[in-house]
PDB file of C-alpha atoms and ligand atoms in Angstrom:
ATOM      1  CA  MET A  25     105.638 147.014 -25.943  1.00  0.00           C
ATOM      2  CA  ALA A  26     109.267 148.923 -26.068  1.00  0.00           C
ATOM      3  CA  LYS A  27     111.900 146.645 -25.562  1.00  0.00           C
ATOM      4  CA  ASP A  28     113.794 147.264 -22.383  1.00  0.00           C
ATOM      5  CA  ILE A  29     117.338 148.014 -23.076  1.00  0.00           C
ATOM      6  CA  VAL A  30     119.760 148.161 -19.647  1.00  0.00           C
ATOM      7  CA  VAL A  31     123.139 150.997 -20.964  1.00  0.00           C
ATOM      8  CA  VAL A  32     125.711 149.982 -19.331  1.00  0.00           C
ATOM      9  CA  VAL A  33     128.133 152.889 -19.515  1.00  0.00           C
ATOM     10  CA  GLY A  34     131.956 151.881 -18.746  1.00  0.00           C
ATOM     11  CA  SER A  35     133.251 155.417 -18.090  1.00  0.00           C
ATOM     12  CA  LEU A  36     132.286 157.024 -14.388  1.00  0.00           C
ATOM     13  CA  ARG A  37     133.575 160.736 -15.609  1.00  0.00           C
ATOM     14  CA  LYS A  38     131.046 163.499 -14.960  1.00  0.00           C
ATOM     15  CA  GLU A  39     131.744 164.797 -18.681  1.00  0.00           C
ATOM     16  CA  SER A  40     132.378 161.607 -20.112  1.00  0.00           C
ATOM     17  CA  PHE A  41     132.310 160.958 -24.007  1.00  0.00           C
ATOM     18  CA  ASN A  42     130.651 157.466 -23.827  1.00  0.00           C
ATOM     19  CA  ARG A  43     128.031 158.645 -21.327  1.00  0.00           C
ATOM     20  CA  LYS A  44     127.116 161.476 -23.915  1.00  0.00           C
ATOM     21  CA  MET A  45     127.122 158.699 -26.327  1.00  0.00           C
ATOM     22  CA  ALA A  46     124.366 157.388 -24.283  1.00  0.00           C
ATOM     23  CA  ASN A  47     122.345 160.010 -23.947  1.00  0.00           C
ATOM     24  CA  ALA A  48     122.233 160.679 -27.683  1.00  0.00           C
ATOM     25  CA  LEU A  49     121.522 157.186 -28.258  1.00  0.00           C
ATOM     26  CA  ARG A  50     118.769 157.280 -26.036  1.00  0.00           C
ATOM     27  CA  GLU A  51     117.325 159.884 -27.901  1.00  0.00           C
ATOM     28  CA  LEU A  52     117.925 158.164 -31.470  1.00  0.00           C
ATOM     29  CA  ALA A  53     116.599 154.858 -30.445  1.00  0.00           C
ATOM     30  CA  PRO A  54     113.798 153.499 -32.295  1.00  0.00           C
ATOM     31  CA  ALA A  55     110.307 153.282 -30.887  1.00  0.00           C
ATOM     32  CA  SER A  56     111.108 149.786 -30.314  1.00  0.00           C
ATOM     33  CA  LEU A  57     113.425 150.032 -27.868  1.00  0.00           C
ATOM     34  CA  LYS A  58     113.632 151.801 -24.804  1.00  0.00           C
ATOM     35  CA  LEU A  59     116.951 152.629 -23.432  1.00  0.00           C
ATOM     36  CA  GLU A  60     118.052 153.195 -19.638  1.00  0.00           C
ATOM     37  CA  ILE A  61     121.476 153.823 -18.281  1.00  0.00           C
ATOM     38  CA  VAL A  62     122.032 151.813 -15.125  1.00  0.00           C
ATOM     39  CA  GLU A  63     124.897 152.598 -12.711  1.00  0.00           C
ATOM     40  CA  ILE A  64     127.745 150.393 -12.074  1.00  0.00           C
ATOM     41  CA  GLY A  65     130.148 153.565 -10.082  1.00  0.00           C
ATOM     42  CA  GLN A  66     128.232 152.920  -6.701  1.00  0.00           C
ATOM     43  CA  LEU A  67     129.145 148.663  -7.188  1.00  0.00           C
ATOM     44  CA  PRO A  68     131.814 147.330  -4.550  1.00  0.00           C
ATOM     45  CA  LEU A  69     134.381 145.341  -6.107  1.00  0.00           C
ATOM     46  CA  TYR A  70     133.550 141.935  -6.860  1.00  0.00           C
ATOM     47  CA  ASN A  71     134.668 139.291  -4.122  1.00  0.00           C
ATOM     48  CA  GLN A  72     133.586 135.778  -4.022  1.00  0.00           C
ATOM     49  CA  ASP A  73     133.716 135.935   0.103  1.00  0.00           C
ATOM     50  CA  LEU A  74     130.563 138.140  -0.025  1.00  0.00           C
ATOM     51  CA  ASP A  75     128.437 135.943  -2.391  1.00  0.00           C
ATOM     52  CA  ALA A  76     127.072 134.286  -0.024  1.00  0.00           C
ATOM     53  CA  ASN A  77     126.160 137.498   1.700  1.00  0.00           C
ATOM     54  CA  PRO A  78     125.942 139.727  -1.384  1.00  0.00           C
ATOM     55  CA  PRO A  79     125.892 143.722  -0.546  1.00  0.00           C
ATOM     56  CA  ALA A  80     122.106 145.466  -1.672  1.00  0.00           C
ATOM     57  CA  GLU A  81     124.566 147.052  -4.244  1.00  0.00           C
ATOM     58  CA  TRP A  82     125.010 143.541  -6.001  1.00  0.00           C
ATOM     59  CA  ARG A  83     121.406 142.728  -5.697  1.00  0.00           C
ATOM     60  CA  VAL A  84     119.819 145.565  -7.074  1.00  0.00           C
ATOM     61  CA  PHE A  85     121.921 145.714 -10.345  1.00  0.00           C
ATOM     62  CA  ARG A  86     121.657 141.715 -10.791  1.00  0.00           C
ATOM     63  CA  GLU A  87     117.711 141.951 -10.384  1.00  0.00           C
ATOM     64  CA  ARG A  88     117.776 145.352 -12.793  1.00  0.00           C
ATOM     65  CA  VAL A  89     120.057 143.211 -15.818  1.00  0.00           C
ATOM     66  CA  LYS A  90     117.651 140.159 -14.950  1.00  0.00           C
ATOM     67  CA  LYS A  91     114.560 141.780 -16.300  1.00  0.00           C
ATOM     68  CA  ALA A  92     115.846 143.766 -19.485  1.00  0.00           C
ATOM     69  CA  ASP A  93     115.103 142.405 -22.889  1.00  0.00           C
ATOM     70  CA  GLY A  94     118.819 143.630 -24.016  1.00  0.00           C
ATOM     71  CA  VAL A  95     121.956 145.254 -22.798  1.00  0.00           C
ATOM     72  CA  LEU A  96     124.089 148.241 -25.047  1.00  0.00           C
ATOM     73  CA  PHE A  97     127.333 148.774 -23.936  1.00  0.00           C
ATOM     74  CA  VAL A  98     128.805 152.065 -24.298  1.00  0.00           C
ATOM     75  CA  THR A  99     132.570 152.117 -23.267  1.00  0.00           C
ATOM     76  CA  PRO A 100     135.909 153.802 -23.577  1.00  0.00           C
ATOM     77  CA  GLU A 101     139.170 151.496 -23.770  1.00  0.00           C
ATOM     78  CA  TYR A 102     141.635 152.205 -21.447  1.00  0.00           C
ATOM     79  CA  ASN A 103     144.884 150.667 -21.739  1.00  0.00           C
ATOM     80  CA  ARG A 104     143.630 148.925 -24.700  1.00  0.00           C
ATOM     81  CA  SER A 105     140.660 147.006 -22.662  1.00  0.00           C
ATOM     82  CA  VAL A 106     137.873 147.643 -20.888  1.00  0.00           C
ATOM     83  CA  PRO A 107     137.820 149.885 -17.683  1.00  0.00           C
ATOM     84  CA  ALA A 108     137.995 148.197 -14.553  1.00  0.00           C
ATOM     85  CA  PRO A 109     134.220 148.968 -13.371  1.00  0.00           C
ATOM     86  CA  LEU A 110     132.846 148.060 -16.578  1.00  0.00           C
ATOM     87  CA  LYS A 111     134.654 144.644 -15.876  1.00  0.00           C
ATOM     88  CA  ASN A 112     133.362 144.890 -11.924  1.00  0.00           C
ATOM     89  CA  ALA A 113     129.900 144.851 -13.448  1.00  0.00           C
ATOM     90  CA  ILE A 114     130.253 142.397 -15.763  1.00  0.00           C
ATOM     91  CA  ASP A 115     131.875 140.101 -12.828  1.00  0.00           C
ATOM     92  CA  VAL A 116     128.941 140.918 -10.703  1.00  0.00           C
ATOM     93  CA  GLY A 117     126.356 140.753 -12.496  1.00  0.00           C
ATOM     94  CA  SER A 118     127.840 137.162 -13.721  1.00  0.00           C
ATOM     95  CA  ARG A 119     127.982 135.613 -10.105  1.00  0.00           C
ATOM     96  CA  PRO A 120     126.522 133.609  -8.072  1.00  0.00           C
ATOM     97  CA  TYR A 121     127.803 131.031 -10.572  1.00  0.00           C
ATOM     98  CA  GLY A 122     125.211 129.369 -12.451  1.00  0.00           C
ATOM     99  CA  GLN A 123     122.689 132.240 -11.678  1.00  0.00           C
ATOM    100  CA  SER A 124     124.200 134.484 -14.283  1.00  0.00           C
ATOM    101  CA  ALA A 125     121.977 138.392 -15.162  1.00  0.00           C
ATOM    102  CA  TRP A 126     123.514 138.333 -18.699  1.00  0.00           C
ATOM    103  CA  ASP A 127     122.983 134.997 -19.526  1.00  0.00           C
ATOM    104  CA  ASN A 128     121.343 135.193 -23.126  1.00  0.00           C
ATOM    105  CA  LYS A 129     120.103 138.806 -22.725  1.00  0.00           C
ATOM    106  CA  PRO A 130     120.943 140.236 -26.477  1.00  0.00           C
ATOM    107  CA  ALA A 131     123.657 142.723 -26.700  1.00  0.00           C
ATOM    108  CA  ALA A 132     125.696 145.142 -28.725  1.00  0.00           C
ATOM    109  CA  VAL A 133     128.708 147.124 -28.238  1.00  0.00           C
ATOM    110  CA  VAL A 134     129.798 150.726 -28.837  1.00  0.00           C
ATOM    111  CA  SER A 135     133.122 151.961 -28.061  1.00  0.00           C
ATOM    112  CA  VAL A 136     134.119 155.769 -28.219  1.00  0.00           C
ATOM    113  CA  SER A 137     137.165 157.270 -27.706  1.00  0.00           C
ATOM    114  CA  PRO A 138     138.374 160.408 -29.025  1.00  0.00           C
ATOM    115  CA  GLY A 139     141.556 158.323 -30.458  1.00  0.00           C
ATOM    116  CA  ALA A 140     141.206 157.643 -33.993  1.00  0.00           C
ATOM    117  CA  ILE A 141     140.826 153.645 -33.442  1.00  0.00           C
ATOM    118  CA  GLY A 142     137.634 154.340 -31.312  1.00  0.00           C
ATOM    119  CA  GLY A 143     138.238 151.652 -28.776  1.00  0.00           C
ATOM    120  CA  PHE A 144     138.745 148.902 -30.985  1.00  0.00           C
ATOM    121  CA  GLY A 145     140.970 146.886 -28.188  1.00  0.00           C
ATOM    122  CA  ALA A 146     138.014 147.626 -25.606  1.00  0.00           C
ATOM    123  CA  ASN A 147     135.122 147.107 -28.032  1.00  0.00           C
ATOM    124  CA  HIS A 148     136.887 143.566 -28.935  1.00  0.00           C
ATOM    125  CA  HIS A 149     137.808 142.742 -25.213  1.00  0.00           C
ATOM    126  CA  LEU A 150     134.150 143.101 -24.509  1.00  0.00           C
ATOM    127  CA  ARG A 151     133.485 140.680 -26.671  1.00  0.00           C
ATOM    128  CA  GLN A 152     135.532 138.009 -25.385  1.00  0.00           C
ATOM    129  CA  SER A 153     133.846 138.175 -22.046  1.00  0.00           C
ATOM    130  CA  LEU A 154     130.295 138.551 -24.301  1.00  0.00           C
ATOM    131  CA  VAL A 155     130.833 134.958 -25.613  1.00  0.00           C
ATOM    132  CA  PHE A 156     131.773 133.234 -22.366  1.00  0.00           C
ATOM    133  CA  LEU A 157     129.029 134.795 -20.713  1.00  0.00           C
ATOM    134  CA  ASN A 158     126.496 133.259 -23.569  1.00  0.00           C
ATOM    135  CA  MET A 159     125.200 137.166 -24.809  1.00  0.00           C
ATOM    136  CA  PRO A 160     124.436 136.584 -28.508  1.00  0.00           C
ATOM    137  CA  ALA A 161     126.467 139.820 -29.286  1.00  0.00           C
ATOM    138  CA  MET A 162     125.609 141.597 -32.255  1.00  0.00           C
ATOM    139  CA  GLN A 163     128.392 141.696 -35.145  1.00  0.00           C
ATOM    140  CA  GLN A 164     127.254 144.126 -37.940  1.00  0.00           C
ATOM    141  CA  PRO A 165     127.403 147.303 -37.626  1.00  0.00           C
ATOM    142  CA  GLU A 166     130.315 147.600 -35.488  1.00  0.00           C
ATOM    143  CA  ALA A 167     130.806 150.802 -33.628  1.00  0.00           C
ATOM    144  CA  TYR A 168     134.036 152.465 -33.063  1.00  0.00           C
ATOM    145  CA  VAL A 169     133.435 155.935 -32.487  1.00  0.00           C
ATOM    146  CA  GLY A 170     136.898 157.853 -32.859  1.00  0.00           C
ATOM    147  CA  GLY A 171     137.253 161.554 -32.436  1.00  0.00           C
ATOM    148  CA  ALA A 172     134.797 162.108 -29.685  1.00  0.00           C
ATOM    149  CA  ASP A 173     136.369 164.923 -28.139  1.00  0.00           C
ATOM    150  CA  LYS A 174     134.965 166.691 -31.165  1.00  0.00           C
ATOM    151  CA  LEU A 175     131.751 164.874 -31.675  1.00  0.00           C
ATOM    152  CA  PHE A 176     129.441 166.943 -29.033  1.00  0.00           C
ATOM    153  CA  ASP A 177     127.962 170.614 -28.646  1.00  0.00           C
ATOM    154  CA  ALA A 178     127.581 171.913 -25.380  1.00  0.00           C
ATOM    155  CA  ASN A 179     124.330 170.802 -24.805  1.00  0.00           C
ATOM    156  CA  GLY A 180     125.525 166.921 -25.642  1.00  0.00           C
ATOM    157  CA  LYS A 181     124.028 166.479 -29.443  1.00  0.00           C
ATOM    158  CA  ILE A 182     125.756 164.587 -32.073  1.00  0.00           C
ATOM    159  CA  THR A 183     127.420 167.509 -34.087  1.00  0.00           C
ATOM    160  CA  ASN A 184     128.208 165.773 -36.605  1.00  0.00           C
ATOM    161  CA  GLU A 185     125.694 164.190 -39.155  1.00  0.00           C
ATOM    162  CA  GLY A 186     127.358 161.286 -40.550  1.00  0.00           C
ATOM    163  CA  THR A 187     127.697 159.557 -36.734  1.00  0.00           C
ATOM    164  CA  ARG A 188     124.570 160.602 -35.729  1.00  0.00           C
ATOM    165  CA  SER A 189     123.255 158.574 -38.998  1.00  0.00           C
ATOM    166  CA  PHE A 190     125.624 155.778 -38.738  1.00  0.00           C
ATOM    167  CA  MET A 191     124.096 155.113 -34.890  1.00  0.00           C
ATOM    168  CA  THR A 192     120.867 155.607 -35.780  1.00  0.00           C
ATOM    169  CA  LYS A 193     121.114 152.789 -38.637  1.00  0.00           C
ATOM    170  CA  PHE A 194     123.281 150.736 -35.408  1.00  0.00           C
ATOM    171  CA  LEU A 195     120.329 151.203 -33.439  1.00  0.00           C
ATOM    172  CA  GLU A 196     117.688 149.811 -36.047  1.00  0.00           C
ATOM    173  CA  ALA A 197     119.906 146.247 -36.488  1.00  0.00           C
ATOM    174  CA  PHE A 198     120.356 146.593 -32.426  1.00  0.00           C
ATOM    175  CA  ALA A 199     116.332 146.315 -32.571  1.00  0.00           C
ATOM    176  CA  ALA A 200     115.862 144.169 -34.945  1.00  0.00           C
ATOM    177  CA  TRP A 201     118.853 141.612 -33.655  1.00  0.00           C
ATOM    178  CA  VAL A 202     116.843 141.951 -30.099  1.00  0.00           C
ATOM    179  CA  GLU A 203     113.847 141.019 -31.557  1.00  0.00           C
ATOM    180  CA  ASN A 204     115.341 137.894 -32.656  1.00  0.00           C
ATOM    181  CA  HIS A 205     117.580 136.890 -29.793  1.00  0.00           C
ATOM    182  CA  PRO A 206     114.549 136.885 -26.763  1.00  0.00           C
ATOM    183  CA  ALA A 207     116.124 136.926 -23.937  1.00  0.00           C
TER     184      ALA A 207
HETATM  185  C1  FMN B  29     143.623 155.076 -17.228  1.00  0.00           C
HETATM  186  C2  FMN B  29     143.413 155.228 -18.736  1.00  0.00           C
HETATM  187  C3  FMN B  29     143.855 154.471 -19.790  1.00  0.00           C
HETATM  188  C4  FMN B  29     143.719 155.371 -21.161  1.00  0.00           C
HETATM  189  N1  FMN B  29     143.867 153.735 -22.492  1.00  0.00           N
HETATM  190  C5  FMN B  29     143.465 154.270 -23.350  1.00  0.00           C
HETATM  191  C6  FMN B  29     143.762 153.098 -24.799  1.00  0.00           C
HETATM  192  O1  FMN B  29     143.952 152.424 -24.287  1.00  0.00           O
HETATM  193  N2  FMN B  29     142.766 153.632 -26.133  1.00  0.00           N
HETATM  194  C7  FMN B  29     142.381 155.028 -26.318  1.00  0.00           C
HETATM  195  O2  FMN B  29     141.759 155.209 -27.412  1.00  0.00           O
HETATM  196  N3  FMN B  29     142.425 155.871 -25.236  1.00  0.00           N
HETATM  197  C8  FMN B  29     142.434 155.850 -23.937  1.00  0.00           C
HETATM  198  N4  FMN B  29     142.391 156.554 -22.680  1.00  0.00           N
HETATM  199  C9  FMN B  29     142.022 157.847 -22.905  1.00  0.00           C
HETATM  200  C10 FMN B  29     140.104 157.824 -22.895  1.00  0.00           C
HETATM  201  O3  FMN B  29     139.785 157.011 -24.422  1.00  0.00           O
HETATM  202  C11 FMN B  29     139.954 159.558 -22.414  1.00  0.00           C
HETATM  203  O4  FMN B  29     140.196 159.378 -21.622  1.00  0.00           O
HETATM  204  C12 FMN B  29     138.411 159.320 -22.949  1.00  0.00           C
HETATM  205  O5  FMN B  29     137.556 160.238 -22.756  1.00  0.00           O
HETATM  206  C13 FMN B  29     137.672 158.148 -21.562  1.00  0.00           C
HETATM  207  O6  FMN B  29     136.150 158.057 -22.036  1.00  0.00           O
HETATM  208  P1  FMN B  29     135.111 158.991 -21.630  1.00  0.00           P
HETATM  209  O7  FMN B  29     134.884 160.290 -21.945  1.00  0.00           O
HETATM  210  O8  FMN B  29     133.751 158.241 -21.815  1.00  0.00           O
HETATM  211  O9  FMN B  29     135.399 159.193 -19.696  1.00  0.00           O
HETATM  212  C14 FMN B  29     143.173 156.188 -21.371  1.00  0.00           C
HETATM  213  C15 FMN B  29     142.729 156.928 -20.218  1.00  0.00           C
HETATM  214  C16 FMN B  29     142.554 156.728 -19.031  1.00  0.00           C
HETATM  215  C17 FMN B  29     142.703 157.017 -17.722  1.00  0.00           C
END
């Protein structure tokens, strides 16, 4: 059976390049991976006071992540770090203490930016959290996708053959990573 991969997109923007990338990855993924975007924009801001009686959105999100075989993060860079909604989703999923939904889930990170350095800062800030969350994060290949404003056609398809073939290889490597790091 195909591995169940939760895709977390770090941008809430309707025309987000990262969402376009996430959708393109769903189509490029090998048959051994089933990618599903799980929304994070509806999650109330994490507040430890709510742990005793968590909002329904938190509970649904945590349960969905817990079921998954792996997690694929696709994120923009905001001020050289990850956007707040993504950090919020990470924090929501990580609690209550000792019951983190992320624990032991194999992960991979794709950062996408119109800028030339492809969201490198966000990609690596995110990796810092993944260490603490005990998520084995695929190291190679790395995916810092720059020039995103010129990457997609009107239907959201990746127009650049080199990028499409690179991302296909990335997903094949991730499939092997997930296979070798059971959640
Ligand atoms: C608050 C804010 C901070 C940003 N900071 C960065 C940054 O540090 N590095 C970068 O490459 N782009 C930065 N950008 C530009 C984003 O890469 C660009 O808006 C991109 O389209 C966001 O991704 P999305 O298309 O998936 O929404 C920033 C944009 C915003 C709104």
